[in-house]
CSV table of C-alpha atoms and ligand atoms in Angstrom, one decimal:
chain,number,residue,atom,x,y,z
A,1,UNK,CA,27.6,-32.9,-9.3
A,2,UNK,CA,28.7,-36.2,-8.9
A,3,UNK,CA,28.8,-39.2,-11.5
A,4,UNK,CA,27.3,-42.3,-9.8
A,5,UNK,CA,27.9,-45.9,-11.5
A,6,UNK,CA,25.9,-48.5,-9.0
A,7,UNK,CA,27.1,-51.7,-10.9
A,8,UNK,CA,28.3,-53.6,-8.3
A,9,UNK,CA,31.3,-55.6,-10.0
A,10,UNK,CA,32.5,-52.1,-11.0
A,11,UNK,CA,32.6,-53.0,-14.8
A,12,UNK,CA,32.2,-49.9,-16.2
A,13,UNK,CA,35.2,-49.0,-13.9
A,14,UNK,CA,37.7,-50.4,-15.9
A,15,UNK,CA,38.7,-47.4,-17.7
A,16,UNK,CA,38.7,-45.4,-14.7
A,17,UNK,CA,42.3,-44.4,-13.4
A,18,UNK,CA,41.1,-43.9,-10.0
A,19,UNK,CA,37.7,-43.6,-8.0
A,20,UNK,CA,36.0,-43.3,-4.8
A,21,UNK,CA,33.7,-46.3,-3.7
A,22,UNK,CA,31.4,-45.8,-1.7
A,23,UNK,CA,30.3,-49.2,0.6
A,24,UNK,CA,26.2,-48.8,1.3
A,25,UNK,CA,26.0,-51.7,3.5
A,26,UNK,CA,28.8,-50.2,5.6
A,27,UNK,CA,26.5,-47.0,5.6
A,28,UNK,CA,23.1,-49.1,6.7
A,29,UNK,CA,25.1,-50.8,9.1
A,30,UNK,CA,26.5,-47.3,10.9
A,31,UNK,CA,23.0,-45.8,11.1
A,32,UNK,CA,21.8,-48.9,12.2
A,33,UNK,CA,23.7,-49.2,15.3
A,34,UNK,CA,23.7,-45.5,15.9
A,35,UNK,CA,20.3,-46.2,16.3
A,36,UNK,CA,20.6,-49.0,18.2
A,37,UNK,CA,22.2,-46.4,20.6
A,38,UNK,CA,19.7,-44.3,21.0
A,39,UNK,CA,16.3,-44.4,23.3
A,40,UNK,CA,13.2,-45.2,21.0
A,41,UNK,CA,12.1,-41.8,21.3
A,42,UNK,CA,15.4,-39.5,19.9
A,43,UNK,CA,15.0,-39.1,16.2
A,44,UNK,CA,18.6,-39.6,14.1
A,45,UNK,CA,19.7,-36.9,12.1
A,46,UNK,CA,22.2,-37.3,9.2
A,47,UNK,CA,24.7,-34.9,8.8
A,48,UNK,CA,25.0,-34.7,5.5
A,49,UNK,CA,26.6,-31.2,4.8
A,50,UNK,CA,29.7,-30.6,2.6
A,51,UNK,CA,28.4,-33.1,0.1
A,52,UNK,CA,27.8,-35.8,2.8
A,53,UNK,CA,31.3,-35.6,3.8
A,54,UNK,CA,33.3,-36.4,0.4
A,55,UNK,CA,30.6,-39.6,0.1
A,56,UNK,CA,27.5,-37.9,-2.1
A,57,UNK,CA,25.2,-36.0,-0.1
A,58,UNK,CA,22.0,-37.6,-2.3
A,59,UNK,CA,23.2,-41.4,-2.0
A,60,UNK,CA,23.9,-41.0,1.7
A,61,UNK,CA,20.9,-39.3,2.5
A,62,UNK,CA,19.0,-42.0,0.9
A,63,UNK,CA,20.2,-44.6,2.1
A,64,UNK,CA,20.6,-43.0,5.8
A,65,UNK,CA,16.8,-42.5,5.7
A,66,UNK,CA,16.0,-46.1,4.2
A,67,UNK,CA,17.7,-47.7,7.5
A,68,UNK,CA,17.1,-45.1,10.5
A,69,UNK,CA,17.5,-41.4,9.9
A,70,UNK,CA,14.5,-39.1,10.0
A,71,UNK,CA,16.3,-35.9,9.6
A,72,UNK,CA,19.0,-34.2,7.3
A,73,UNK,CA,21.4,-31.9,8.4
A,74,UNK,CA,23.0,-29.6,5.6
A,75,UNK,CA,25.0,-26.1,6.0
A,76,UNK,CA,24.2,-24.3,2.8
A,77,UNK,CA,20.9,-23.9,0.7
A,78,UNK,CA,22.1,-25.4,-2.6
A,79,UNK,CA,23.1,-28.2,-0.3
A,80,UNK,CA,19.4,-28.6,0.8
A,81,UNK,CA,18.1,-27.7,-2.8
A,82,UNK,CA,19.7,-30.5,-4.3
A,83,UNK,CA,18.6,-33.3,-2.0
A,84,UNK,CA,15.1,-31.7,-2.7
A,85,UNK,CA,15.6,-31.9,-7.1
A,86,UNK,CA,16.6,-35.8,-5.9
A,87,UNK,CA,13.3,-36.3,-4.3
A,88,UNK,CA,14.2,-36.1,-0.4
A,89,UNK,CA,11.1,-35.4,1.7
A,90,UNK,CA,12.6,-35.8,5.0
A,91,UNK,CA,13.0,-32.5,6.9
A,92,UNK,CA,16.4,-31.3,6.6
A,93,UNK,CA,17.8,-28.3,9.1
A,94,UNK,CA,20.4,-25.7,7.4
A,95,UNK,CA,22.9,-25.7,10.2
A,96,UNK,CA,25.1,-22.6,8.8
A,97,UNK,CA,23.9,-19.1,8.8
A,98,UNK,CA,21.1,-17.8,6.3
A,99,UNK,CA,20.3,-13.7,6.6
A,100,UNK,CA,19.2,-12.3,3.4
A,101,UNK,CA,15.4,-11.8,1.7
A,102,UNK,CA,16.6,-13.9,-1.2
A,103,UNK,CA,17.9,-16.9,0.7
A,104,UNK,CA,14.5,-16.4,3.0
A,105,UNK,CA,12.8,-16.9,-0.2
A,106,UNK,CA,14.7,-20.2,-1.3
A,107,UNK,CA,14.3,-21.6,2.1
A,108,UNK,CA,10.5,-21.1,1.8
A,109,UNK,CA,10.3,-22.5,-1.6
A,110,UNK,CA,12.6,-25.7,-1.1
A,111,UNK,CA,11.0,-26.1,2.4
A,112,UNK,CA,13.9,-25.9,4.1
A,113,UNK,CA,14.4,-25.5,7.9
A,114,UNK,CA,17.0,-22.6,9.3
A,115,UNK,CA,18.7,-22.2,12.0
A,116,UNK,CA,18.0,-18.5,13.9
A,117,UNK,CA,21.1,-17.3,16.0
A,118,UNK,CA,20.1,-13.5,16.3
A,119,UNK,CA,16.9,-11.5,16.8
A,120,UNK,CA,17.6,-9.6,13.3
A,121,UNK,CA,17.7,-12.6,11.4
A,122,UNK,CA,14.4,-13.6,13.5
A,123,UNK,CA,12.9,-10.1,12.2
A,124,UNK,CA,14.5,-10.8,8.4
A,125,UNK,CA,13.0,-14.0,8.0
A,126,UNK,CA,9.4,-12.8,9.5
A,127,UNK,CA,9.3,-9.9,7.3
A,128,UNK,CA,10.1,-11.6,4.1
A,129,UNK,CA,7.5,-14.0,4.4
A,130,UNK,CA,4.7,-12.0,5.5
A,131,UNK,CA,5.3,-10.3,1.7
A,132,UNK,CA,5.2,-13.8,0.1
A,133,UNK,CA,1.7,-14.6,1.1
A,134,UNK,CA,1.7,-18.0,2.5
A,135,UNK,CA,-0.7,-19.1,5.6
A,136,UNK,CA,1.6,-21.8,6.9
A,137,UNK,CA,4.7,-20.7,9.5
A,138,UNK,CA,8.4,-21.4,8.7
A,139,UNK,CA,9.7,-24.0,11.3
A,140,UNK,CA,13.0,-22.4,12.6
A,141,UNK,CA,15.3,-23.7,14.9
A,142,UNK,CA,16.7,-21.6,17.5
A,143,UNK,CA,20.7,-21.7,18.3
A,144,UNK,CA,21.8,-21.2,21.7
A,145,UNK,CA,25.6,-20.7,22.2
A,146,UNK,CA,26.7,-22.0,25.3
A,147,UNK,CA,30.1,-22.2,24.7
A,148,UNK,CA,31.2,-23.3,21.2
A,149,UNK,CA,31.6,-19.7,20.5
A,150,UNK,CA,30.2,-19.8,17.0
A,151,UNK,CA,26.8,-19.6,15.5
A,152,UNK,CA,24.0,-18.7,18.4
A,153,UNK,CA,22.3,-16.5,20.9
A,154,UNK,CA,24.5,-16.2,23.5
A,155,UNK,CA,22.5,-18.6,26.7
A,156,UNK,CA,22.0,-15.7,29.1
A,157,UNK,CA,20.0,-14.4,26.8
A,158,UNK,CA,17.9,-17.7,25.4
A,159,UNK,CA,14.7,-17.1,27.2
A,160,UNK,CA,14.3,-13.3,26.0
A,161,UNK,CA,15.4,-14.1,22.5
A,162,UNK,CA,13.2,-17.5,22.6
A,163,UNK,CA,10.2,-14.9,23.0
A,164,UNK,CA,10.9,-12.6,20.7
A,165,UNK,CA,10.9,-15.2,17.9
A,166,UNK,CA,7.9,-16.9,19.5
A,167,UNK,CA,5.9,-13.6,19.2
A,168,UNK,CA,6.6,-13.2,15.4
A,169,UNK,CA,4.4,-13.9,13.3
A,170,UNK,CA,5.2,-16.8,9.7
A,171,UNK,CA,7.7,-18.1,12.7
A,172,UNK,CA,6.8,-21.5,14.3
A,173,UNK,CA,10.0,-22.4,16.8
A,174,UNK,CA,10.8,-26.6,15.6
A,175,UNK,CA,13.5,-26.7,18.1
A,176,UNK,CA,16.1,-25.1,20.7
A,177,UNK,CA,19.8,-26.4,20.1
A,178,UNK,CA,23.6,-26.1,20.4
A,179,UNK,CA,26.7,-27.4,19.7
A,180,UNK,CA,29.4,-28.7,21.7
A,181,UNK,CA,33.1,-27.7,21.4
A,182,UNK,CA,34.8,-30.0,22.9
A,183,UNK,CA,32.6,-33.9,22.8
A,184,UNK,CA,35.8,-35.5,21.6
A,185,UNK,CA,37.9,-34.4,24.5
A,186,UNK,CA,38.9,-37.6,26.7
A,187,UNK,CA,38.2,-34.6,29.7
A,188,UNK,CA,34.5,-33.6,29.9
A,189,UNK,CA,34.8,-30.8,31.8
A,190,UNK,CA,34.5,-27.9,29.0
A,191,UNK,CA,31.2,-30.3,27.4
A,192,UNK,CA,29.7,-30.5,31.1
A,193,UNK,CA,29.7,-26.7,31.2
A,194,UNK,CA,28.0,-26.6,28.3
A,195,UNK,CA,25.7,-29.0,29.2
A,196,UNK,CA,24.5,-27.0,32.4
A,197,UNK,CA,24.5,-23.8,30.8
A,198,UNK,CA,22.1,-25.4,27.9
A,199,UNK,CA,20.2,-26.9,30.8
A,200,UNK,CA,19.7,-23.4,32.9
A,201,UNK,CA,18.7,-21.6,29.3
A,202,UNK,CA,16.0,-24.3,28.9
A,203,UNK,CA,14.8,-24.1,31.8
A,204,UNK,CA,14.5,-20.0,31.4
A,205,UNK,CA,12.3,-20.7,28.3
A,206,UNK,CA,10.6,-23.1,30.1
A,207,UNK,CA,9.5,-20.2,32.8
A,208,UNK,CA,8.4,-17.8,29.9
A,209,UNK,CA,5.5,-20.6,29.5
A,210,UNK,CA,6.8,-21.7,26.3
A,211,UNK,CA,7.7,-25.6,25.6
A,212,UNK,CA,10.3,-25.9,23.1
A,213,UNK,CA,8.9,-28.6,20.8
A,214,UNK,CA,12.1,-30.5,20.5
A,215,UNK,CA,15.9,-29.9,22.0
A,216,UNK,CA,19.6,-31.6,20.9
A,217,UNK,CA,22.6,-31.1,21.6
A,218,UNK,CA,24.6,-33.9,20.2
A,219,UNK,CA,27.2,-34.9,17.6
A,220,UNK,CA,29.1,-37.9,16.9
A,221,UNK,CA,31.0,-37.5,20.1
A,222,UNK,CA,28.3,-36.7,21.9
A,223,UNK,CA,25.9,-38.9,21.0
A,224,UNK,CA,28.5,-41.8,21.5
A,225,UNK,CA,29.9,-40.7,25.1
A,226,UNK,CA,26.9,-39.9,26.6
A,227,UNK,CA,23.0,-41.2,26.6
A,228,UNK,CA,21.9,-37.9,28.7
A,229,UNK,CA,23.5,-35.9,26.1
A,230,UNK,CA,20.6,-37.3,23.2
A,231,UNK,CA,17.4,-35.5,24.5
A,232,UNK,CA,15.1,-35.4,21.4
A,233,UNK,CA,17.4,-35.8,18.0
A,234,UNK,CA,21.4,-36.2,17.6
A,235,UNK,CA,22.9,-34.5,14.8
A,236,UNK,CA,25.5,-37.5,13.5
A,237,UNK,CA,27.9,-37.1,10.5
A,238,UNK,CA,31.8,-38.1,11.3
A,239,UNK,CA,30.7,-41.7,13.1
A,240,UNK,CA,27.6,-42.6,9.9
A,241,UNK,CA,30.9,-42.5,7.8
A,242,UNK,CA,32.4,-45.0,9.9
A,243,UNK,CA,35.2,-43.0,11.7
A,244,UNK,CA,35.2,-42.7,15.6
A,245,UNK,CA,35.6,-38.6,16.7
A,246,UNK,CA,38.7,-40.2,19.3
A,247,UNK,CA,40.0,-43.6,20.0
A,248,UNK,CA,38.8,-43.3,23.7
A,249,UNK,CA,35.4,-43.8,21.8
A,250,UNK,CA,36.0,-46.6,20.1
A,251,UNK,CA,34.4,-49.3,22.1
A,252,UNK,CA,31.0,-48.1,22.3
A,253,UNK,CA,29.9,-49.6,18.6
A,254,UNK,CA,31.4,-51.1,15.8
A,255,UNK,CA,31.7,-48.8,12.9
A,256,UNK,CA,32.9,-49.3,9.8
A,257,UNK,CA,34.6,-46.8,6.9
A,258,UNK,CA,32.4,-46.0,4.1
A,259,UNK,CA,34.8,-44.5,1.6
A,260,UNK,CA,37.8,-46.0,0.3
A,261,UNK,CA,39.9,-44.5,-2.5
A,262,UNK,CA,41.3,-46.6,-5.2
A,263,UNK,CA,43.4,-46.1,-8.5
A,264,UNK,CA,45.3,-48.2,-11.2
A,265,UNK,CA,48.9,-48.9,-11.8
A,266,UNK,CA,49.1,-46.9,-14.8
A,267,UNK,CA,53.2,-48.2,-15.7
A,268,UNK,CA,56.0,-50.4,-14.1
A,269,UNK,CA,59.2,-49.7,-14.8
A,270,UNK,CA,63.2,-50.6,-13.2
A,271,UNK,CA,65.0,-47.6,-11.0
A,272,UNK,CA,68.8,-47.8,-11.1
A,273,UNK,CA,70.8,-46.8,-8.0
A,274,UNK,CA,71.2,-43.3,-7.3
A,275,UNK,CA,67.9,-42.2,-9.5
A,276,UNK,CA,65.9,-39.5,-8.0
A,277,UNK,CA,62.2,-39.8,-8.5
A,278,UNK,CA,59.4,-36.8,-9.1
A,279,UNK,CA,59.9,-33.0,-8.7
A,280,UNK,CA,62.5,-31.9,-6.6
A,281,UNK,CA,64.4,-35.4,-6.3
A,282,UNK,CA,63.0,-35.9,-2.6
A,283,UNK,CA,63.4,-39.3,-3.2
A,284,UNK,CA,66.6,-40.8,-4.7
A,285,UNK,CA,67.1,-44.7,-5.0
A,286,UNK,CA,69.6,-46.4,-2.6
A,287,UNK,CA,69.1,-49.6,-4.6
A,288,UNK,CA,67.6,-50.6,-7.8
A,289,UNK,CA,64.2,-50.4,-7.6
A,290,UNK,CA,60.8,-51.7,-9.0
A,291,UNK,CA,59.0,-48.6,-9.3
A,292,UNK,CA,54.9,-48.0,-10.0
A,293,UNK,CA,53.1,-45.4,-11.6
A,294,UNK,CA,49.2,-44.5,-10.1
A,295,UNK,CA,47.0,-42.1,-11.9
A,296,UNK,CA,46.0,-40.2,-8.9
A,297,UNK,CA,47.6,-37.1,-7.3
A,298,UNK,CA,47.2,-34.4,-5.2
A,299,UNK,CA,44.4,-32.6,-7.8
A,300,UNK,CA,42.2,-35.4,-6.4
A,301,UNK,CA,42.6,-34.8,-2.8
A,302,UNK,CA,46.2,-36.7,-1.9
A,303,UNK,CA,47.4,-34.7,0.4
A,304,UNK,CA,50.8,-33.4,-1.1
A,305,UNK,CA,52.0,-32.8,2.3
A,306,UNK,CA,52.1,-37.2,2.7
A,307,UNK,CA,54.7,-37.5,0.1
A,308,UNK,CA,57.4,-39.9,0.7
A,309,UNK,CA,55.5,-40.1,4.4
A,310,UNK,CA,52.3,-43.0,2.9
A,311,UNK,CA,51.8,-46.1,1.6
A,312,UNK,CA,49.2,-47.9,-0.1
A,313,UNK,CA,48.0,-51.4,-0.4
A,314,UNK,CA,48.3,-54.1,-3.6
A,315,UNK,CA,47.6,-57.2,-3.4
A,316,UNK,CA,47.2,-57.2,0.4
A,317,UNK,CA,50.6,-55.9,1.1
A,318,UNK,CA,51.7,-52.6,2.1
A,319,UNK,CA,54.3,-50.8,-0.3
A,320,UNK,CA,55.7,-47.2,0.0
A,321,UNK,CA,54.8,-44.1,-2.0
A,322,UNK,CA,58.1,-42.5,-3.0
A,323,UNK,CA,59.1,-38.6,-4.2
A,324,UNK,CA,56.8,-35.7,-4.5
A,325,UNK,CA,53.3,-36.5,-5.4
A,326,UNK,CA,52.2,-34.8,-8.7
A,327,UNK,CA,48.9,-33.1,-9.2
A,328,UNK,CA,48.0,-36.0,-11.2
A,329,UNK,CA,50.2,-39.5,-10.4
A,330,UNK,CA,52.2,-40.3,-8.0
A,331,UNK,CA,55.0,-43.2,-7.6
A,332,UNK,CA,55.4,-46.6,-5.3
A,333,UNK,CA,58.5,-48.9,-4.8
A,334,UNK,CA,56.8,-52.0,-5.4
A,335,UNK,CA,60.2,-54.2,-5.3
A,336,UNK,CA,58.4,-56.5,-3.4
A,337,UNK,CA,55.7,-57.5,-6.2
A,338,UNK,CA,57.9,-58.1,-9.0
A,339,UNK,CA,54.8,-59.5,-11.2
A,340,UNK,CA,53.0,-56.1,-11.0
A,341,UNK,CA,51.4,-55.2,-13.4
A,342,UNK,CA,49.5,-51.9,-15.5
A,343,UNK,CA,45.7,-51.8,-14.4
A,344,UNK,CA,46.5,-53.5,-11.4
A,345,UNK,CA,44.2,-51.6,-8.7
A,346,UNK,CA,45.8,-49.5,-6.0
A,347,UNK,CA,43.8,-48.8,-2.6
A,348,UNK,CA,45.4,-45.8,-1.7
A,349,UNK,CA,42.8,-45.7,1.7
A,350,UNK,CA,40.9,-48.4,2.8
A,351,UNK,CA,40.9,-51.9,3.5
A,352,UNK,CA,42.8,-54.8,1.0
A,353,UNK,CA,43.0,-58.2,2.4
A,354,UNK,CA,44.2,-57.7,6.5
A,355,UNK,CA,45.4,-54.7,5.7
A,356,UNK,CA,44.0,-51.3,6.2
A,357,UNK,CA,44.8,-47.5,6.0
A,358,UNK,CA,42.5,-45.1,7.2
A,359,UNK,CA,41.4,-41.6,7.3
A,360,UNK,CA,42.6,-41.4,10.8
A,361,UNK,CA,46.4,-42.2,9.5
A,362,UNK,CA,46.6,-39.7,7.3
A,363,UNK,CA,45.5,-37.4,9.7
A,364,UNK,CA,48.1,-38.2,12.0
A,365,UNK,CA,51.1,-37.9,9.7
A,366,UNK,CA,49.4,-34.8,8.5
A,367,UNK,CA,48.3,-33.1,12.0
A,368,UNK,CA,45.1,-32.9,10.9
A,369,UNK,CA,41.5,-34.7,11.8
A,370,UNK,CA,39.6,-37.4,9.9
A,371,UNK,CA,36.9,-35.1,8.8
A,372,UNK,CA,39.1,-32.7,6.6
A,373,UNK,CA,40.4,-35.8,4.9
A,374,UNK,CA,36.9,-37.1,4.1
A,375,UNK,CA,36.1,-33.5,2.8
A,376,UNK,CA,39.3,-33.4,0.4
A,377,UNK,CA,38.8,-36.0,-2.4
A,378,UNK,CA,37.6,-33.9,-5.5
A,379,UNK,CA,34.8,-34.2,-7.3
A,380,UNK,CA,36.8,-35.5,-10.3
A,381,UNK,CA,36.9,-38.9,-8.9
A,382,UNK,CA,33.7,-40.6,-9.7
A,383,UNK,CA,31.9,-42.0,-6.4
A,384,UNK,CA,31.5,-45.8,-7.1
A,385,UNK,CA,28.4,-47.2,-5.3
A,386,UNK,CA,29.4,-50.7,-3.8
A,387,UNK,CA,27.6,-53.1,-1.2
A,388,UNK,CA,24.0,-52.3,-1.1
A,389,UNK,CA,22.1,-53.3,1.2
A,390,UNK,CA,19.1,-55.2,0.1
A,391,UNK,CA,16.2,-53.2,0.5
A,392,UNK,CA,17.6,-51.0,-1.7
A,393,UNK,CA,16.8,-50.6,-5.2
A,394,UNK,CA,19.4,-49.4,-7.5
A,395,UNK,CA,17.5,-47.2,-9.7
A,396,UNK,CA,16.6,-44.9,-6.5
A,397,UNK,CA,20.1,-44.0,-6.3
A,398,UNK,CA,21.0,-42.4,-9.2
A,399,UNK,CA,22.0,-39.7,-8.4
B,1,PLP,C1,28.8,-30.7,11.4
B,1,PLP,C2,27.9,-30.6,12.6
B,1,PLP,C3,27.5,-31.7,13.2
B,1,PLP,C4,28.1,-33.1,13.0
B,1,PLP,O1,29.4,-33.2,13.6
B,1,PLP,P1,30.1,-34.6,13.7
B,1,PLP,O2,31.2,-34.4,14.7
B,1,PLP,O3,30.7,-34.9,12.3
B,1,PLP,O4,29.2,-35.7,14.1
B,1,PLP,C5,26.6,-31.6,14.2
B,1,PLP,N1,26.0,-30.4,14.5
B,1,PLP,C6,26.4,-29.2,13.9
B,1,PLP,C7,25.9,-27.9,14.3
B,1,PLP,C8,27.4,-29.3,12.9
B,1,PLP,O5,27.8,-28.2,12.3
């Protein structure tokens, strides 16, 4: 689990060669105008799954629910389990696969809600409670594939499925969803398709008399591009971290990054000519140098794959990361700050002064997206707490 320190001038930091902070007010403010997006009527659900992105599921949950959400969204048990031991009461749906007796069980006792994709793990989950002895039903929430191609019923085949799971007994159907492919695509043509193939399997439960309680359809994308896209709940992790899914969708509200990463300048030291820096010598001097030392490396989540390709900010000003980064440190030309000095903090991504580096850079040097960024900072950087908003009370998020 992760170490939380809330103290807001980071005092207890001082020792720390390098952290994640975690900005609160930046997370009220996300949810807040996600909200703001959505009719009065669609409920919010923060997804929260994979440790709430890199940010701490328990935190983020908390303070998701304090300024909008109503629902979690998690993909494992022990996800849902320990937002539970914290206290969470809000409903919170297990979006990845549960099949067996035992994880039945755990869902039952934690009060998890699954997601059903296939009539045996319909007939799995009825069986194993009717031997547990309870009198209230399990709300389950049936997944329709309509053209993600992952977890679901395929949609032909929603309305006879829909019944079958209807007809069980311990079963009560909470909702009827899916999940879209391509919501980030500047062309909508793929996301319309799945939007009228959702729409026909509704209405082919609808005409088996049964009402589905609640429907959604939405992620960050979605939820962002497109109001008809909402119906009753949107299921919203990348943009409550403050990251737009694609820069076409960057004008619809004004996000803001929750997570920076920061480290200390651990030693400063002259670089003659012609010195190669780090492992392998990728990096040889052309000049004498001012070079840095910062205690963070790629055992912490730096990408190895950006060496001698980032740069960080000090003081406000951009400086180059130079030779291979190690598992541990990694090395900066900082000629241009010939005062630096050891302690001095680092922010390797985030915002210092005017300037900012963001998840989304990364990912562009690296070819990847800004969610497996967010996902990659390890568990060995403590998660720092910073800007809460003021209805919160520190003692509610220790996690
Ligand atoms: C992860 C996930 C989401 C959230 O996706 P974002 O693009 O991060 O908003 C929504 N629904 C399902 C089923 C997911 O697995």
């Amino acid at each position: 689990m992760l170490s939380w320190d809330v103290s807001p001038n980071l005092s207890s930091m001082r020792q720390e060669r390098a952290w994640v902070e975690i900005n609160l007010a930046a997370l009220a403010q996300n949810v807040q105008q996600l909200k703001g997006l959505l009719n009065p009527k669609t409920e919010l659900m923060a997804v929260v799954k994979a440790d709430a992105y890199g940010h701490g599921a328990v935190t983020v949950a908390q303070t998701a629910l304090q300024h909008g959400a109503t629902w979690l969204g998690v993909a494992t048990i022990p996800e849902g389990i320990e937002l539970r031991e914290a206290g969470i009461q809000a409903p919170i749906l297990l979006l990845g696969a549960t099949n067996t007796p035992e994880q039945v069980r755990a869902i039952v006792q934690w009060q998890l809600q699954p997601t059903l994709g296939t009539p045996k793990q319909a007939l799995v989950f009825s069986e194993t409670i009717s031997t547990l002895g309870h009198r209230r039903s399990l709300p389950v929430h049936l997944k329709i594939d309509t053209g993600m191609s992952r977890l679901g019923m395929p949609y032909p085949e929603a309305a006879e499925f829909t019944r079958l799971v209807a007809r069980l007994p311990h079963l009560k159907i909470a909702s009827v969803y899916s999940h879209l492919a391509t919501a980030d695509s500047p062309d909508p043509t793929i996301m319309r398709t799945q939007h009228d193939r959702f729409q026909q399997a509704i209405h082919s439960i609808r005409e088996t008399g049964f009402t589905p309680p609640r429907l959604h359809f939405a992620n960050s994308a979605a939820t962002l591009v497109d109001a008809s896209l909402h119906y009753d709940l949107v299921r919203v992790g990348l943009a409550t971290y403050g990251l737009y899914p694609a820069p076409h969708l960057r004008d619809m509200i004004s996000l803001k990054p929750v997570l920076q990463v920061k480290a200390r300048v651990t030693q400063v030291k002259p670089i003659a000519a012609g010195t190669g820096v780090s492992y392998g010598h990728q990096y040889i001097a052309d000049r004498p140098i001012l070079m840095a030392v910062v205690g963070i490396g790629y055992a912490d989540g730096i990408p190895r794959n950006l060496s001698n390709q980032m740069s960080v900010l000090i003081r406000g000003q951009r400086v180059p990361q130079i030779g291979a980064i190690t598992m541990d440190q990694l090395m900066l030309d900082v000629s241009a700050i010939p005062d630096l000095r050891e302690g001095e903090v680092v922010t390797i991504l985030g915002q210092d002064g005017n300037q900012s580096i963001s998840a989304d850079d990364w990912a562009n040097t690296l070819g990847t997206i800004s969610w497996e960024i967010l996902c990659s900072f390890k568990h060995r950087l403590p998660r720092v707490a910073i800007g809460q908003p003021l209805e919160t009370h520190p003692q509610t998020i220790m996690g």
